[in-house]
PDB file of C-alpha atoms in Angstrom:
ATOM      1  CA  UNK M 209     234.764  -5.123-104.434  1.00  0.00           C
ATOM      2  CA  UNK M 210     237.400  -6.769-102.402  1.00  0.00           C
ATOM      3  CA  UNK M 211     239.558  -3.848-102.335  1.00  0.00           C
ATOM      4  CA  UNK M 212     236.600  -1.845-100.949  1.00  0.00           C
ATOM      5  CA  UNK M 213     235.729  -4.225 -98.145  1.00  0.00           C
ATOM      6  CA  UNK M 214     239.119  -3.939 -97.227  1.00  0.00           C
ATOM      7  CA  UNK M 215     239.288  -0.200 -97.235  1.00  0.00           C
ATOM      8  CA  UNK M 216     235.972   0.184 -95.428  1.00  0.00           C
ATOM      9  CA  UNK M 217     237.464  -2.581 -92.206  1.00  0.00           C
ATOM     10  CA  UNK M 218     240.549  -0.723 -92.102  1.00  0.00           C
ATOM     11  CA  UNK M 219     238.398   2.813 -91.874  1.00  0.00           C
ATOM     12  CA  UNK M 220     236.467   1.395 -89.422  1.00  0.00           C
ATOM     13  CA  UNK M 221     239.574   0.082 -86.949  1.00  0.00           C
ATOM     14  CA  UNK M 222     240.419   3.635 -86.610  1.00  0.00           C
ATOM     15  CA  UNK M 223     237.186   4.998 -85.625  1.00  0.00           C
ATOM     16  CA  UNK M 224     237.421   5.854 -82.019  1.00  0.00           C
ATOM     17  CA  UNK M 225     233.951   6.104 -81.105  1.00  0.00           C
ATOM     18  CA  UNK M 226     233.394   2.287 -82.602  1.00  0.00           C
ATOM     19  CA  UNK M 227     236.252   1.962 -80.543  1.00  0.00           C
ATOM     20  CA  UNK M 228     234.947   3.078 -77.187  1.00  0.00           C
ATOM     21  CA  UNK M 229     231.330   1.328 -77.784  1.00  0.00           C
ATOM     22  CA  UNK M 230     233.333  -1.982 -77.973  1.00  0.00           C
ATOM     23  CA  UNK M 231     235.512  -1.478 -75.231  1.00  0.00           C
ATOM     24  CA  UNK M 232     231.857  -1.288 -73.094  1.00  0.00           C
ATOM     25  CA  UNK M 233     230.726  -4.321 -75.027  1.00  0.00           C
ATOM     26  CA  UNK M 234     233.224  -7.057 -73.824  1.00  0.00           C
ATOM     27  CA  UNK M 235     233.927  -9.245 -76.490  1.00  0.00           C
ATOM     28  CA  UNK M 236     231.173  -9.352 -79.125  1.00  0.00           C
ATOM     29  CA  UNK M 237     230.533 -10.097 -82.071  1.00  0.00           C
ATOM     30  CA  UNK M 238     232.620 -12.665 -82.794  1.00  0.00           C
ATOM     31  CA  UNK M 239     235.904 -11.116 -81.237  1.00  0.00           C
ATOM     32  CA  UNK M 240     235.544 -13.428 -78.393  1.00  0.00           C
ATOM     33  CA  UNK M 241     236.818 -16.641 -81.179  1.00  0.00           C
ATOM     34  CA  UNK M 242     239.847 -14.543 -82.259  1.00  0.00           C
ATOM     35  CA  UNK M 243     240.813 -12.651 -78.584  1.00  0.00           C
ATOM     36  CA  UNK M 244     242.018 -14.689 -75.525  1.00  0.00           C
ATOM     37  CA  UNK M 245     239.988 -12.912 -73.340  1.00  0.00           C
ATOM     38  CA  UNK M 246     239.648  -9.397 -71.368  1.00  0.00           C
ATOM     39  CA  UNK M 247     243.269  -9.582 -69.601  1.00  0.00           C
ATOM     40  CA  UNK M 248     245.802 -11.609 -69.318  1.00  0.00           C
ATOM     41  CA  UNK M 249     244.237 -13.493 -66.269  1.00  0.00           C
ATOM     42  CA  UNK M 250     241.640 -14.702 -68.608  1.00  0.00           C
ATOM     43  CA  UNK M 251     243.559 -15.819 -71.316  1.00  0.00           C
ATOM     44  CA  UNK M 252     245.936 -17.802 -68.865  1.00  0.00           C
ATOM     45  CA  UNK M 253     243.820 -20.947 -69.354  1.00  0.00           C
ATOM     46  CA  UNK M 254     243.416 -20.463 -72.788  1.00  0.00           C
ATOM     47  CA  UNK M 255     247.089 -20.648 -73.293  1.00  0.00           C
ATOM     48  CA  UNK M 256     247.592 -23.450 -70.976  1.00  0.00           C
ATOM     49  CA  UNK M 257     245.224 -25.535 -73.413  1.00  0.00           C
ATOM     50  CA  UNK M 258     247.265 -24.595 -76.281  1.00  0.00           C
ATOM     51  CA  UNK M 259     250.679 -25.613 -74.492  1.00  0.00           C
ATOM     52  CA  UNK M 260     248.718 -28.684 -73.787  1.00  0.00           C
ATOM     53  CA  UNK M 261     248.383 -29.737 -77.299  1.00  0.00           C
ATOM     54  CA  UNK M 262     252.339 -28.832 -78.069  1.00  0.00           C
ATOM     55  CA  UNK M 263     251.190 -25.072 -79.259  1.00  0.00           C
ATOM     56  CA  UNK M 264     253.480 -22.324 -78.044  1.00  0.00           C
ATOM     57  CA  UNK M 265     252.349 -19.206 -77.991  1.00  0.00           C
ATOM     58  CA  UNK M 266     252.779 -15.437 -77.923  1.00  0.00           C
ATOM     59  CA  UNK M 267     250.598 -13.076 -76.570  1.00  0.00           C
ATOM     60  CA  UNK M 268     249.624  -9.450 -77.358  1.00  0.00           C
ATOM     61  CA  UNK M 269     248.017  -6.709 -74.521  1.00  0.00           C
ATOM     62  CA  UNK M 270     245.648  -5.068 -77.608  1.00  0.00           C
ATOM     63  CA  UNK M 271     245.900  -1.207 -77.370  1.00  0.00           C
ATOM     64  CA  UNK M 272     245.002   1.318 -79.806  1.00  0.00           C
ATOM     65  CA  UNK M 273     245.033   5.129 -79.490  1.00  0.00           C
ATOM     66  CA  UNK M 274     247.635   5.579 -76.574  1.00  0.00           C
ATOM     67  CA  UNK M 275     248.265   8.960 -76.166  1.00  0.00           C
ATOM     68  CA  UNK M 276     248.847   9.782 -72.437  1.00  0.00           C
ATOM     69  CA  UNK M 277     252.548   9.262 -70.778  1.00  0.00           C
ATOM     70  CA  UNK M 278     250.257   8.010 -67.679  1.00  0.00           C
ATOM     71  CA  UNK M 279     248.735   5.841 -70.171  1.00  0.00           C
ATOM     72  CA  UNK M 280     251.987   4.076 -71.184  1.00  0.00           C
ATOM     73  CA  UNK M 281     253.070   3.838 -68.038  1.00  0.00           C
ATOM     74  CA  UNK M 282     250.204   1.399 -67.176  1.00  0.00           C
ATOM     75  CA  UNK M 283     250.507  -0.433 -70.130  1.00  0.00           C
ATOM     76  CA  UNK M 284     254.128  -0.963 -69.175  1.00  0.00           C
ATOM     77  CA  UNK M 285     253.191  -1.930 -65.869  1.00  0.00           C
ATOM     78  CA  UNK M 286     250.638  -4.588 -66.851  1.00  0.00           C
ATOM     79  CA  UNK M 287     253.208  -5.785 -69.309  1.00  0.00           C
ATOM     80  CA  UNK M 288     255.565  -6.662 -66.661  1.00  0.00           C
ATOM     81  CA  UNK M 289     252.765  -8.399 -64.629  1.00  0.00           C
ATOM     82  CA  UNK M 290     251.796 -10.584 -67.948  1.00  0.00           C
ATOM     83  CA  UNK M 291     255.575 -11.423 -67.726  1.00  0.00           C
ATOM     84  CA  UNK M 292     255.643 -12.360 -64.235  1.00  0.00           C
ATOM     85  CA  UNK M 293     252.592 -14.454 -64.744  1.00  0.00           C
ATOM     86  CA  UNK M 294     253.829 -16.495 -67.540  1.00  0.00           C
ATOM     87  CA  UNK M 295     256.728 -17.646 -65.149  1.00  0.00           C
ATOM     88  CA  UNK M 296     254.504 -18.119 -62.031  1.00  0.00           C
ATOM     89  CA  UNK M 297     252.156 -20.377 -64.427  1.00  0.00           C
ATOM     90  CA  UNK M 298     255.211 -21.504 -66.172  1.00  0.00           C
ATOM     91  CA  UNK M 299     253.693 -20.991 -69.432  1.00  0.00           C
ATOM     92  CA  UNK M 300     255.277 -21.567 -72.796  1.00  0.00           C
ATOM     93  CA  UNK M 301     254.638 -18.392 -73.778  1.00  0.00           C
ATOM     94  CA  UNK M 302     256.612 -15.178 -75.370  1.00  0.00           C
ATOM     95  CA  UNK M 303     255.029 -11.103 -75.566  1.00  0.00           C
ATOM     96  CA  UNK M 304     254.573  -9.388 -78.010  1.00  0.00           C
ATOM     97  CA  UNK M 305     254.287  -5.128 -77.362  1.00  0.00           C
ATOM     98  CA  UNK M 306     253.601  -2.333 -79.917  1.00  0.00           C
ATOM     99  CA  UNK M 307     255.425   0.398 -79.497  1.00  0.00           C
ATOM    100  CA  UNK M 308     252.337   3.076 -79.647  1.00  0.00           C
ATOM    101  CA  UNK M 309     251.107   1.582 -76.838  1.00  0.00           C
ATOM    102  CA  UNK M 310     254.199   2.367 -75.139  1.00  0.00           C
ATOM    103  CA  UNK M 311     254.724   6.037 -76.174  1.00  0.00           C
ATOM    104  CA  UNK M 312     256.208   5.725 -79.462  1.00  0.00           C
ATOM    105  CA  UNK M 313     253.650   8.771 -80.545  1.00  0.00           C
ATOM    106  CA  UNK M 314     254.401  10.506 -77.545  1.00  0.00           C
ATOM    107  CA  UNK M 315     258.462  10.746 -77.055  1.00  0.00           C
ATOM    108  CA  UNK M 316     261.340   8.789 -78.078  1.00  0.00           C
ATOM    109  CA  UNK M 317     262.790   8.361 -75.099  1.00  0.00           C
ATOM    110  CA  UNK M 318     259.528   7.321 -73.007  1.00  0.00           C
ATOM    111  CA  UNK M 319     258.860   4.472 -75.477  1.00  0.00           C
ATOM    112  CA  UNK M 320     262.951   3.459 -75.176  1.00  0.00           C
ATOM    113  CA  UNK M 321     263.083   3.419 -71.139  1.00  0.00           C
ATOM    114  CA  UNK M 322     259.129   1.788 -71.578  1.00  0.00           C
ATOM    115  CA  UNK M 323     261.076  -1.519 -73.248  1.00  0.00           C
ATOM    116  CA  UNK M 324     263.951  -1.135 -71.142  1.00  0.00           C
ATOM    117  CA  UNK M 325     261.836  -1.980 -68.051  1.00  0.00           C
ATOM    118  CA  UNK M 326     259.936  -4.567 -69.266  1.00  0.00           C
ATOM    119  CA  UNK M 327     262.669  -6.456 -71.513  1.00  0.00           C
ATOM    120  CA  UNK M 328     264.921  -6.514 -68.184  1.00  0.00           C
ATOM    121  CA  UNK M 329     261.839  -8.327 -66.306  1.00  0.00           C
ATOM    122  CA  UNK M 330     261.673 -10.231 -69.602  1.00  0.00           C
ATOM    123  CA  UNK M 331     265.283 -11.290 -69.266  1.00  0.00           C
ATOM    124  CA  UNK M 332     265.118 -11.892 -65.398  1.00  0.00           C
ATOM    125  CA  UNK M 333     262.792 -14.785 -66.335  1.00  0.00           C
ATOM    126  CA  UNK M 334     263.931 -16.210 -69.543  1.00  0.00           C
ATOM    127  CA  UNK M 335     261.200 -14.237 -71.852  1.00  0.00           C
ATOM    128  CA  UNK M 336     261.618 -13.673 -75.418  1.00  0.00           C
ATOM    129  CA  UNK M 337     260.236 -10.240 -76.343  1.00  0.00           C
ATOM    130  CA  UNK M 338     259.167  -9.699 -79.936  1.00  0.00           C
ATOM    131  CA  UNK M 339     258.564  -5.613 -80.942  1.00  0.00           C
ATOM    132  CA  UNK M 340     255.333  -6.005 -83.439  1.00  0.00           C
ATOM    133  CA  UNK M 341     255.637  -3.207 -86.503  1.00  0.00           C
ATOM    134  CA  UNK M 342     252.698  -1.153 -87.325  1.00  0.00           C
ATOM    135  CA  UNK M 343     252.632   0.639 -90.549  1.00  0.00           C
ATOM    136  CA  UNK M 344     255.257   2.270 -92.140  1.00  0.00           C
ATOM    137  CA  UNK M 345     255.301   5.803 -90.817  1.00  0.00           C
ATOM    138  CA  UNK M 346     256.178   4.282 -88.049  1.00  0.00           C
ATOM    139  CA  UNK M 347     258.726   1.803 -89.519  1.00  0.00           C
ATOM    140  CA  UNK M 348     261.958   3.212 -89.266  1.00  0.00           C
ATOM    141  CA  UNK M 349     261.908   5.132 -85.758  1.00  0.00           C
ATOM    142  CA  UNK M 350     260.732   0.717 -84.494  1.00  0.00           C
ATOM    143  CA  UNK M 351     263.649  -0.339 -85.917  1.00  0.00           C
ATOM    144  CA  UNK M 352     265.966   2.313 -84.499  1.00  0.00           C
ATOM    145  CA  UNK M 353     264.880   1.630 -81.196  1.00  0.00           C
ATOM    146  CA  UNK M 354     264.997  -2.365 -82.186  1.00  0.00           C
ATOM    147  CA  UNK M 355     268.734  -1.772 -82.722  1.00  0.00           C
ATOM    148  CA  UNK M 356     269.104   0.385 -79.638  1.00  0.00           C
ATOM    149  CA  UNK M 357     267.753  -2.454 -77.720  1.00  0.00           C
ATOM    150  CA  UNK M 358     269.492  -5.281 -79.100  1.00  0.00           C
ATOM    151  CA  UNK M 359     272.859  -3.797 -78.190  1.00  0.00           C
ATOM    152  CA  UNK M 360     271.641  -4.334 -74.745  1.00  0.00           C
ATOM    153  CA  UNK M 361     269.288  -7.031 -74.641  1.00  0.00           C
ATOM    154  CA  UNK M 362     269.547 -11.055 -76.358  1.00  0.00           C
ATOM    155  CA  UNK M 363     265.953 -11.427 -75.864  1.00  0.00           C
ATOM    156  CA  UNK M 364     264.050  -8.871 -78.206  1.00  0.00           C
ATOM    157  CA  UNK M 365     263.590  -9.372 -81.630  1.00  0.00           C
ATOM    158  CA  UNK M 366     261.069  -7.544 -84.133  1.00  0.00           C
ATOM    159  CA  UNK M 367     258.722  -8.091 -87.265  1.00  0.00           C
ATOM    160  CA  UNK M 368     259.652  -6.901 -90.985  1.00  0.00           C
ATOM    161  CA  UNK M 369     256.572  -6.820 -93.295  1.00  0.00           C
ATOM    162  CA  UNK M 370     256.690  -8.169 -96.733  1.00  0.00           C
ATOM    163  CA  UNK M 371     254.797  -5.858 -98.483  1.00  0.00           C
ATOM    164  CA  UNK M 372     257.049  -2.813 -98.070  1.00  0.00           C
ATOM    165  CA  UNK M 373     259.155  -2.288-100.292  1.00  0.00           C
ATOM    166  CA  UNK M 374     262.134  -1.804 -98.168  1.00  0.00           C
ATOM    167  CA  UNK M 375     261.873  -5.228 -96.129  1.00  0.00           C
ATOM    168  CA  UNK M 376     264.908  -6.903 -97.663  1.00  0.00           C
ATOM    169  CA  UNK M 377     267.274  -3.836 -97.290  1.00  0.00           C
ATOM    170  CA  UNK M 378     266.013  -3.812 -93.783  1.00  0.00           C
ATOM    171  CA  UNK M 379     266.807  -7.509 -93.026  1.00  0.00           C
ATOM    172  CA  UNK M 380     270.155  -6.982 -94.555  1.00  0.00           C
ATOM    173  CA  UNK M 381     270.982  -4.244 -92.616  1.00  0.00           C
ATOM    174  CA  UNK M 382     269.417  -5.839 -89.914  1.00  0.00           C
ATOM    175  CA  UNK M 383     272.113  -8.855 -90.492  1.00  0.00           C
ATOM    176  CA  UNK M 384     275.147  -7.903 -88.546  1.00  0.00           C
ATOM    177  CA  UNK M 385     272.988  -8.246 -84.767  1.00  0.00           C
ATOM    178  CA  UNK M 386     271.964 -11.872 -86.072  1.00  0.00           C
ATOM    179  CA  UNK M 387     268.575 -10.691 -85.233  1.00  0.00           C
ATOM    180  CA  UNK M 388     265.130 -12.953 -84.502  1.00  0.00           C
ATOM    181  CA  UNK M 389     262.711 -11.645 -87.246  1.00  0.00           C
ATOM    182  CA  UNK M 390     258.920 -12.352 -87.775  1.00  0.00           C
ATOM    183  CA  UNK M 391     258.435 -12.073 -91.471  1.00  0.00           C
ATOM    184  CA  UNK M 392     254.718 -11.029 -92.235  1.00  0.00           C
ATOM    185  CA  UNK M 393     253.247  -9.922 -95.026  1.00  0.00           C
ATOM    186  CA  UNK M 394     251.576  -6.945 -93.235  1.00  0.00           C
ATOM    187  CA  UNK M 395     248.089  -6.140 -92.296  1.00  0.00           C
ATOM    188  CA  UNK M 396     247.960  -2.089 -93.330  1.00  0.00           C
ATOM    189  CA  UNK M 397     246.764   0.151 -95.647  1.00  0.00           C
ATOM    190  CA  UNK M 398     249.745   1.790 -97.338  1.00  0.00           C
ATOM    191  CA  UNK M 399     250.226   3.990-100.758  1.00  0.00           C
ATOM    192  CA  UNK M 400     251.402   2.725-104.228  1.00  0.00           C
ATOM    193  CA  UNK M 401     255.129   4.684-103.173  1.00  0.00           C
ATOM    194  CA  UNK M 402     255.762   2.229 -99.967  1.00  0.00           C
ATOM    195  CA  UNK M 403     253.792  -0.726-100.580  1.00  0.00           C
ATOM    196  CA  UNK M 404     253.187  -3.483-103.239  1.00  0.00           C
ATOM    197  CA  UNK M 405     249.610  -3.489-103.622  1.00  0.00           C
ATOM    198  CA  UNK M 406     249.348  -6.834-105.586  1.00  0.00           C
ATOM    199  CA  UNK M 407     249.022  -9.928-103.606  1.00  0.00           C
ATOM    200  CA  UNK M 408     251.391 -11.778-105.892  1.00  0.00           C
ATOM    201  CA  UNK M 409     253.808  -9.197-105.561  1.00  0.00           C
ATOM    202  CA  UNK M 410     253.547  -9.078-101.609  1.00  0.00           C
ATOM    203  CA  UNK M 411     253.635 -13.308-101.745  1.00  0.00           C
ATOM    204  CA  UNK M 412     257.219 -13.014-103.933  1.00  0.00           C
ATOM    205  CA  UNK M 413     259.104 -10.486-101.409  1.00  0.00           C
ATOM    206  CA  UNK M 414     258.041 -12.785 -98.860  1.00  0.00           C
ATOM    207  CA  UNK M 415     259.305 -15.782-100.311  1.00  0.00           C
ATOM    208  CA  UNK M 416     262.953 -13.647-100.766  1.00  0.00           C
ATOM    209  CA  UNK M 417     262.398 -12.667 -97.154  1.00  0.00           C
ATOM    210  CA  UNK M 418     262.204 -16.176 -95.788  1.00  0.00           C
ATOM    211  CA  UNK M 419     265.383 -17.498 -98.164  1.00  0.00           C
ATOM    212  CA  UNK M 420     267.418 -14.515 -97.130  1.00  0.00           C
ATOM    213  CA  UNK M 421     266.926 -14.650 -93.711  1.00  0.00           C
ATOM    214  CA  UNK M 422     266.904 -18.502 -92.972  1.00  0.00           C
ATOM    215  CA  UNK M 423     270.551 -18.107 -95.367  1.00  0.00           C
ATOM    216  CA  UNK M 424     272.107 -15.854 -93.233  1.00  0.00           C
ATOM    217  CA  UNK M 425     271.804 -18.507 -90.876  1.00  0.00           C
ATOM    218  CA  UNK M 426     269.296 -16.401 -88.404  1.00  0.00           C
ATOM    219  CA  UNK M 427     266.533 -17.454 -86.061  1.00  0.00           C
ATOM    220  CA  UNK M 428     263.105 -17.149 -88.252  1.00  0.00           C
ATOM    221  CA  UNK M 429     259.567 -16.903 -87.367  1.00  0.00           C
ATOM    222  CA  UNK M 430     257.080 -17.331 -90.374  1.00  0.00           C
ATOM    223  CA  UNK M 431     253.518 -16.069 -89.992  1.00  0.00           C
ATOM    224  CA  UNK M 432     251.126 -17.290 -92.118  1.00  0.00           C
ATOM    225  CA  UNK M 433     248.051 -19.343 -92.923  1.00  0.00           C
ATOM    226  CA  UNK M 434     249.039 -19.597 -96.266  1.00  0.00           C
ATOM    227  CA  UNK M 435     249.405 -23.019 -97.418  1.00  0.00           C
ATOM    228  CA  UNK M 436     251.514 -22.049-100.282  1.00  0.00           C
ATOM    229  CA  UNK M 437     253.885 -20.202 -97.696  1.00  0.00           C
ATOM    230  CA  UNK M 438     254.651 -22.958 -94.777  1.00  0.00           C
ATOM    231  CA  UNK M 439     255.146 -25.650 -97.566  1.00  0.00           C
ATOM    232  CA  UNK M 440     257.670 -23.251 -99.240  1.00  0.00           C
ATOM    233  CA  UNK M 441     259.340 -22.971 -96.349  1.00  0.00           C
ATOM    234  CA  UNK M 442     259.365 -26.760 -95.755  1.00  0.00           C
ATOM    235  CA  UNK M 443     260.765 -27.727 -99.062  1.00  0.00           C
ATOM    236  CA  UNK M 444     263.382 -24.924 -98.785  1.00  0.00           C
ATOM    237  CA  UNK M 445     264.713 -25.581 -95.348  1.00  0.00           C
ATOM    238  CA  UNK M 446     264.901 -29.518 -96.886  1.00  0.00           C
ATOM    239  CA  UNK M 447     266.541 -28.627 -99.547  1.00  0.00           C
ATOM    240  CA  UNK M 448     269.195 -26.378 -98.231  1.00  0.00           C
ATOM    241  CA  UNK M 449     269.652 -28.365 -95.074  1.00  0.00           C
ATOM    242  CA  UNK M 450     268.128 -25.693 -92.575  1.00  0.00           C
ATOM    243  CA  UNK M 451     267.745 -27.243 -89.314  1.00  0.00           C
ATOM    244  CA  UNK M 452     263.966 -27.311 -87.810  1.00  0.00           C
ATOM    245  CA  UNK M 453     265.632 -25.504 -84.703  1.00  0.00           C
ATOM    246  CA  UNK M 454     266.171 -22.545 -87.095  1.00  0.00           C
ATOM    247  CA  UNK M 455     262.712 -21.577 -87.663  1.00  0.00           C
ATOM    248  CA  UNK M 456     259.124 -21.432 -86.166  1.00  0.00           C
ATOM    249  CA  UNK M 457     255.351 -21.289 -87.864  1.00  0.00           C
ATOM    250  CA  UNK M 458     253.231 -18.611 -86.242  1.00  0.00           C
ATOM    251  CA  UNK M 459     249.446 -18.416 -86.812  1.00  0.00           C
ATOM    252  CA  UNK M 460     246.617 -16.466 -85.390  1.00  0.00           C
ATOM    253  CA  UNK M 461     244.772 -17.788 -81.826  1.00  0.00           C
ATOM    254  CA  UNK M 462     241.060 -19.222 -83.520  1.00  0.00           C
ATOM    255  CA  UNK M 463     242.779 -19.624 -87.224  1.00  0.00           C
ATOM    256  CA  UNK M 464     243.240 -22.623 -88.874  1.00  0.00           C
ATOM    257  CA  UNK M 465     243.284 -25.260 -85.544  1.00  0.00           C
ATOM    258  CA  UNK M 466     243.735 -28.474 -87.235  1.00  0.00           C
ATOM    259  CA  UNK M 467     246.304 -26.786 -89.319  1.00  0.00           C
ATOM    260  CA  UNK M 468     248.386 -25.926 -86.081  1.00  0.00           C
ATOM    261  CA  UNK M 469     248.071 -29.197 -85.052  1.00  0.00           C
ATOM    262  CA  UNK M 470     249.157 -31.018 -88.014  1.00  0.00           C
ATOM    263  CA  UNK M 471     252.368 -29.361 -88.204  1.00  0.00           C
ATOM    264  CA  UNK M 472     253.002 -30.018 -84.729  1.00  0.00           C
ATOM    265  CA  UNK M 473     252.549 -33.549 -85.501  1.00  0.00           C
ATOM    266  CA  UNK M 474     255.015 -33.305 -87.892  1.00  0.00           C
ATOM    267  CA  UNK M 475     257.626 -32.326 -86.064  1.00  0.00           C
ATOM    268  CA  UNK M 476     257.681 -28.580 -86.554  1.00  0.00           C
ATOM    269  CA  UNK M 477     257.875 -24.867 -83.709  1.00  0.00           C
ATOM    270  CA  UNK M 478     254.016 -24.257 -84.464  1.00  0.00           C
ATOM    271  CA  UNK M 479     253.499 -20.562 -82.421  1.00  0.00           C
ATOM    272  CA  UNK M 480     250.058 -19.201 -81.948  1.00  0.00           C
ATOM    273  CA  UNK M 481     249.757 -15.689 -81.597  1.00  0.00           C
ATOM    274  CA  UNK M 482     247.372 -14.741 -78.621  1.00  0.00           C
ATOM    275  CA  UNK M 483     246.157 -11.400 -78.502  1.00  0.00           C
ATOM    276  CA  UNK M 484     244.173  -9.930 -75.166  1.00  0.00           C
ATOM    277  CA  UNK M 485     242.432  -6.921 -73.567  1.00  0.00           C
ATOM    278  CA  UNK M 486     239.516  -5.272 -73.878  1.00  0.00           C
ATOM    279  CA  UNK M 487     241.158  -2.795 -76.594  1.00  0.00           C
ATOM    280  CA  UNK M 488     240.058  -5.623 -79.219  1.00  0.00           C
ATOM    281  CA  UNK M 489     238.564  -3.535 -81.555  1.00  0.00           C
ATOM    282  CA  UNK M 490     240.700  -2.393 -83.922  1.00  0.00           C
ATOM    283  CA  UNK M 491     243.136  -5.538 -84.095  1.00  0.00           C
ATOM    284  CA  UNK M 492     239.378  -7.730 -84.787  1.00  0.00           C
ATOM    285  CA  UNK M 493     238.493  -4.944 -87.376  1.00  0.00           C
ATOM    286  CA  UNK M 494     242.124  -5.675 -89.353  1.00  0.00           C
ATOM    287  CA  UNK M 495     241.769  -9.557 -89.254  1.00  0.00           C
ATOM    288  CA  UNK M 496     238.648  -8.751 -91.166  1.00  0.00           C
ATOM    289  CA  UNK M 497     240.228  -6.290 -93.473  1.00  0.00           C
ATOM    290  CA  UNK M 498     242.987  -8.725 -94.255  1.00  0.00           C
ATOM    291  CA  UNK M 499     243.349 -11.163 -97.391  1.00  0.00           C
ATOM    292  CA  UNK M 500     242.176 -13.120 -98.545  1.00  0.00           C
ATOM    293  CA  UNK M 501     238.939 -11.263 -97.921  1.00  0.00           C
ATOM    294  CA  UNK M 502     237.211  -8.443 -94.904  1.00  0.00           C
ATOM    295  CA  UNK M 503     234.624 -11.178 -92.934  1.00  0.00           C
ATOM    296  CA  UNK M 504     235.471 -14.281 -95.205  1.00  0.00           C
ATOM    297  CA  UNK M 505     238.974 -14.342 -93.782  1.00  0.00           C
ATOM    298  CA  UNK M 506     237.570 -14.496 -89.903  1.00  0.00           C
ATOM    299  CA  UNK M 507     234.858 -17.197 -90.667  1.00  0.00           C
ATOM    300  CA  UNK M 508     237.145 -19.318 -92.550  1.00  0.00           C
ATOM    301  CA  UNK M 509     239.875 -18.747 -90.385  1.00  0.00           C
ATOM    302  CA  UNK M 510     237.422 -20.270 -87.250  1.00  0.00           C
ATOM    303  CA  UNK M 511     236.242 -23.132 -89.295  1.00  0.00           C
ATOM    304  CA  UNK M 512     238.332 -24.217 -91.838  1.00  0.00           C
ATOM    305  CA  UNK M 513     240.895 -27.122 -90.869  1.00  0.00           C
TER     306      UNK M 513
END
């Protein structure tokens, strides 16, 4: 039953008509606990609260089915002005950018220049940049242009996703740039040939992930609400003498508050991951097609401590 929840939320964040009917609904249904707000000017104060409490954040322009070059060239341009707004606020704040909503579907080289232009306004204001990954068709060609870009840039790093197969070969390889990873487990549908489908299996490769990276001595950012997760990574950072400098917690804006908070209080980089834009529907549509189950994870995201 789960696994057909979770196959009927993830059909359902690619329908575009659902799509379009939400786009002229604002922020319904819920959305509005999970979303910042319908641009970045609205989820300014939102983020200034969270930076208030000792939350960081990151924030996300939500986008899905970008396929116009004029397209992408607005979203590129409203990236830069998020950018510019974070350092006229003087938020403690990073960006986050998929790649489709850039051009990535469109042309190679659109989607390159795209990042180019908004990771040298990035780096004109002292803005980490972190490329999200989508599924794994398009897996390889994000981390092509991740390595393009990091020859060039100190302030972009990218996600690897636990439950591909592939993730640690891709962090080794990924080892020589000292890159700044965001270990996931991964929020899409894949086939039995790319993807563990067992959540024990998925909850392993992360755990090798996390060792593997924070060994080679390399900037990591874990994201998860799992309990189990952040206090394995506590008790292996302690017992391998990791410094606290050398790692981050991320978590979803509206999940697990208290949570947040605590580890804060303790001492830790807690990040909160802020997405924005009308676009909302299929990233609110995933969050409830995610584990540990379709609408139970979004309820007990908002009210569990």
């Amino acid at each position: 039953m789960e696994a057909l929840s979770r196959n009927f939320f993830l059909y359902l964040s690619k329908n575009k008509s659902l799509n379009k009917m939400a786009k002229r609904y604002g922020l319904k249904f819920g959305a509005s606990k999970v979303v910042g707000g319908i641009d970045f000017d609205c989820a300014v104060p939102v983020i200034k609260k969270l930076n208030e409490k000792g939350l960081c954040t990151t924030v996300d322009h939500l986008g899905e089915f970008v396929k116009s070059m004029d397209e992408t060239r607005e979203r590129t341009l409203q990236e830069i002005h998020t950018i510019q707004t974070i350092a006229r606020e003087k938020l403690d704040s990073q960006v986050s950018v998929k790649l489709t909503s850039l051009g990535l579907d469109i042309d190679y080289n659109l989607v390159f220049e795209n990042m180019r232009t908004i990771l040298n306004e990035a780096q004109e204001h002292g803005i980490f940049v972190t490329i999200d990954m989508e599924d794994e068709s398009r897996c390889q060609a994000t981390l092509d242009i991740f390595k393009g870009l990091k020859a060039e840039f100190s302030n972009v790093g990218t996600v690897i996703q636990s439950y591909l197969y592939r993730s640690l070969d891709d962090i080794n390889d990924l080892k020589e740039l000292s890159p700044n990873l965001r270990l996931v487990k991964g929020a899409y549908k894949e086939s039995t040939e790319v993807a563990y489908q067992e959540k024990k299996d998925v909850d392993e490769n992360l755990k090798k992930m996390i060792k593997n990276h924070l060994l080679n001595g390399n900037y990591t950012a874990i994201a998860s609400h799992d309990d189990q997760m952040i206090n394995f990574t506590k008790q292996f950072a302690k017992e391998n003498n990791i410094s606290r400098d050398l790692f981050e917690f991320q978590m979803l804006y509206g999940m697990r508050t208290q949570t947040q908070l605590d580890l804060v209080n303790q001492g830790y980089k807690m990040r909160v991951y802020v997405p924005y834009g009308n676009d909302w529907y299929g990233y609110f549509m995933r969050r409830l097609a995610e584990r540990p189950a379709n609408v139970a994870f979004v309820l007990k995201g908002i009210f569990k401590s």
